[in-house]
Short mmCIF file of C-alpha atoms in Angstrom, two decimals:
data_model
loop_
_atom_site.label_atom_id
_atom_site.label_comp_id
_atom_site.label_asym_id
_atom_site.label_seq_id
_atom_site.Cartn_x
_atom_site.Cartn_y
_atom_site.Cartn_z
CA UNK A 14 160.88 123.94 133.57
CA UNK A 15 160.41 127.06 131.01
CA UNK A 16 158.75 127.57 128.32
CA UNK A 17 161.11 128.64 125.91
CA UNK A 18 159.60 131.95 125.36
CA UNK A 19 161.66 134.77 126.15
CA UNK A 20 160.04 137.11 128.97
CA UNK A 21 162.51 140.33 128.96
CA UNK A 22 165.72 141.01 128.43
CA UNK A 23 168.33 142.10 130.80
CA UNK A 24 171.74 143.65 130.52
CA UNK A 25 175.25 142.25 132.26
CA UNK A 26 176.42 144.67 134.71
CA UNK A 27 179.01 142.64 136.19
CA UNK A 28 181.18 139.39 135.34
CA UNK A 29 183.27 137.84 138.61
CA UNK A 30 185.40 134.81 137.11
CA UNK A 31 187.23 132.75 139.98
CA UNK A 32 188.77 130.03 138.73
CA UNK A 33 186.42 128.36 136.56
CA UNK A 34 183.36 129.45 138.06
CA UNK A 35 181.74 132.40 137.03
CA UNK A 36 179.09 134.96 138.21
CA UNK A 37 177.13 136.88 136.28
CA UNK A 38 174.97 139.98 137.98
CA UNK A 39 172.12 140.72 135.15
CA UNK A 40 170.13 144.28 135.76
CA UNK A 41 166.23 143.04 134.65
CA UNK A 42 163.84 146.13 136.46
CA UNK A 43 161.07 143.98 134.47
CA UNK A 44 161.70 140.44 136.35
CA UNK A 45 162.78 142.10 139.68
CA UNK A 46 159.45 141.22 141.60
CA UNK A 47 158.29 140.45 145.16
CA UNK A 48 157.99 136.88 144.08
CA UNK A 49 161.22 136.24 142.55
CA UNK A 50 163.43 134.67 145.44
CA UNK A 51 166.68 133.47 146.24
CA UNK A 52 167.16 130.06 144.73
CA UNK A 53 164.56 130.55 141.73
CA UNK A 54 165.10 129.12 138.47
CA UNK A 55 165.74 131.64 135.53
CA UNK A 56 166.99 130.74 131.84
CA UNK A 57 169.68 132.79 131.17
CA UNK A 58 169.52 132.89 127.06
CA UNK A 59 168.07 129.65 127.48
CA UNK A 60 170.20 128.60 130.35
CA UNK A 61 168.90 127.11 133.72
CA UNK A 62 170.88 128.86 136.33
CA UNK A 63 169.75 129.53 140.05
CA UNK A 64 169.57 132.92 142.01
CA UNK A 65 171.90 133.28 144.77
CA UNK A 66 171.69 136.93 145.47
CA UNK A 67 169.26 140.25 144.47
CA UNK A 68 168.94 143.46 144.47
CA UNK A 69 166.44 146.35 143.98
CA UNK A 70 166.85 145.98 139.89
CA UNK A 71 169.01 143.55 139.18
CA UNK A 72 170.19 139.38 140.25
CA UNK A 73 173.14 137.02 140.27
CA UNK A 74 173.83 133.79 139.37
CA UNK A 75 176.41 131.65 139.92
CA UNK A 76 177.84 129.61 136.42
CA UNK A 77 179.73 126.38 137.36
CA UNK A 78 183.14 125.07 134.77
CA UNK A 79 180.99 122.79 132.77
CA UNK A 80 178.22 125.39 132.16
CA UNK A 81 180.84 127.92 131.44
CA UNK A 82 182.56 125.27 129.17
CA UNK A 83 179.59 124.43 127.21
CA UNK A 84 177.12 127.30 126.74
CA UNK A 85 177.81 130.98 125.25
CA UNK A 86 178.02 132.33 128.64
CA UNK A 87 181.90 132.63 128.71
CA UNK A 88 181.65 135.16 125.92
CA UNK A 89 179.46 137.74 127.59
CA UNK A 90 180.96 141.19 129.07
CA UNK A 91 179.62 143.86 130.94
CA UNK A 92 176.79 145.19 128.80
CA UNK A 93 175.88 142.50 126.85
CA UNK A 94 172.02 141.74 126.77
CA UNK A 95 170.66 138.42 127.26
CA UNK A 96 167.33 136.93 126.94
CA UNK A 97 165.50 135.77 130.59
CA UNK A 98 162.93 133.34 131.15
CA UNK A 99 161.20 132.85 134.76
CA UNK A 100 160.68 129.43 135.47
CA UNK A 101 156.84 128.10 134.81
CA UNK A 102 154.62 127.84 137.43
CA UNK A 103 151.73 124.82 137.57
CA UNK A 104 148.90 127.20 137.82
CA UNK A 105 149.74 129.61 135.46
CA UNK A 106 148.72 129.53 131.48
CA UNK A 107 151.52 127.46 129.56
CA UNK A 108 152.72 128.65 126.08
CA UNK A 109 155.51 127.59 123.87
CA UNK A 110 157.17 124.26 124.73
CA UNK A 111 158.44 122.64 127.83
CA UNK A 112 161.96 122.60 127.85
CA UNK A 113 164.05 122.36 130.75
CA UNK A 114 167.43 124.58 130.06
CA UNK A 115 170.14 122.05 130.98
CA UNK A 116 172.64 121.70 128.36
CA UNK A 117 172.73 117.87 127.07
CA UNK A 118 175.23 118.32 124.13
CA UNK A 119 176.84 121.27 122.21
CA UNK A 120 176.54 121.51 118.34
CA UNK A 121 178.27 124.18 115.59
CA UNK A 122 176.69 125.87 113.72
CA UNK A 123 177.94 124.86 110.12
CA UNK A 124 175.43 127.41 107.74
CA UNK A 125 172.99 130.07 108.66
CA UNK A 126 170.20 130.90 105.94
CA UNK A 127 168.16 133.61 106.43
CA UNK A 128 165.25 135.59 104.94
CA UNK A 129 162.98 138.79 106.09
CA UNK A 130 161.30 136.57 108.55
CA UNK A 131 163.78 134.23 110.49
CA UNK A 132 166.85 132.24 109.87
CA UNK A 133 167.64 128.55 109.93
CA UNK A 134 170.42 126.57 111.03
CA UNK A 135 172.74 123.70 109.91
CA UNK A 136 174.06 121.98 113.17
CA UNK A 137 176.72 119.38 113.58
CA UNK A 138 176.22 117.79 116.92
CA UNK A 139 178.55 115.66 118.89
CA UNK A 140 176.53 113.32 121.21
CA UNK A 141 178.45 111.78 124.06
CA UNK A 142 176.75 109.37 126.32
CA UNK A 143 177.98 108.25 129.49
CA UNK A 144 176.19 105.43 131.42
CA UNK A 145 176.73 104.32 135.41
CA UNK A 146 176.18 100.81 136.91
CA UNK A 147 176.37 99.71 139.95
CA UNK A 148 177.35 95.68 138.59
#
């Protein structure tokens, strides 16, 4: 779970893409902690992905097809920044919202207004729903 409040941001210093699967190695100094292991939670620009390796300054993560399909992370190069997120922890202040990162449905952006403050978007969603029974 995150908050939805971006932390830092990091920089892509590598892109592997094998097949449909991607991995993305993200230099963050800022997040790169004692306490941030292998297997942790981090939004990538708002995306839950999971650690699989680190380094003295920098992490990977590993993107699977569908998240690569459906999120922005296909676009991204070497040296693009993204926003990061540390997933909450239970004993630790909460601010923002509780949002979980998983990707539920894309939209399109169909008009962007914006003023000296912020900006505001007309989506167009697509919903699909998919239901399992066991009957």
């Amino acid at each position: 779970m995150f908050s939805g409040i971006i932390q830092t941001k990091g920089r892509v210093s590598q892109v592997h893409q094998q097949g449909l699967e991607m991995t993305l190695t993200i230099t963050a100094p800022s997040l790169m902690t004692p306490s941030l292991k292998i297997g942790d939670s981090i939004a990538v620009n708002g995306i839950c992905l999971t650690v699989t390796t680190r380094q003295a300054d920098a992490f990977s993560v590993v993107v699977m097809p569908e998240t690569v399909r459906r999120t922005n992370l296909k676009i991204l190069v070497v040296g693009s920044l993204v926003n990061l997120e540390r997933a909450l922890q239970v004993n630790a202040h909460l601010d923002g919202h509780i949002v979980q990162g998983h990707i539920d449905y894309c939209g399109q952006v169909m008009q962007r207004q914006s003023d000296a403050h912020a900006f505001a978007s007309v989506d167009q969603f697509t919903v699909r729903i998919s239901r399992t029974s066991s009957h």
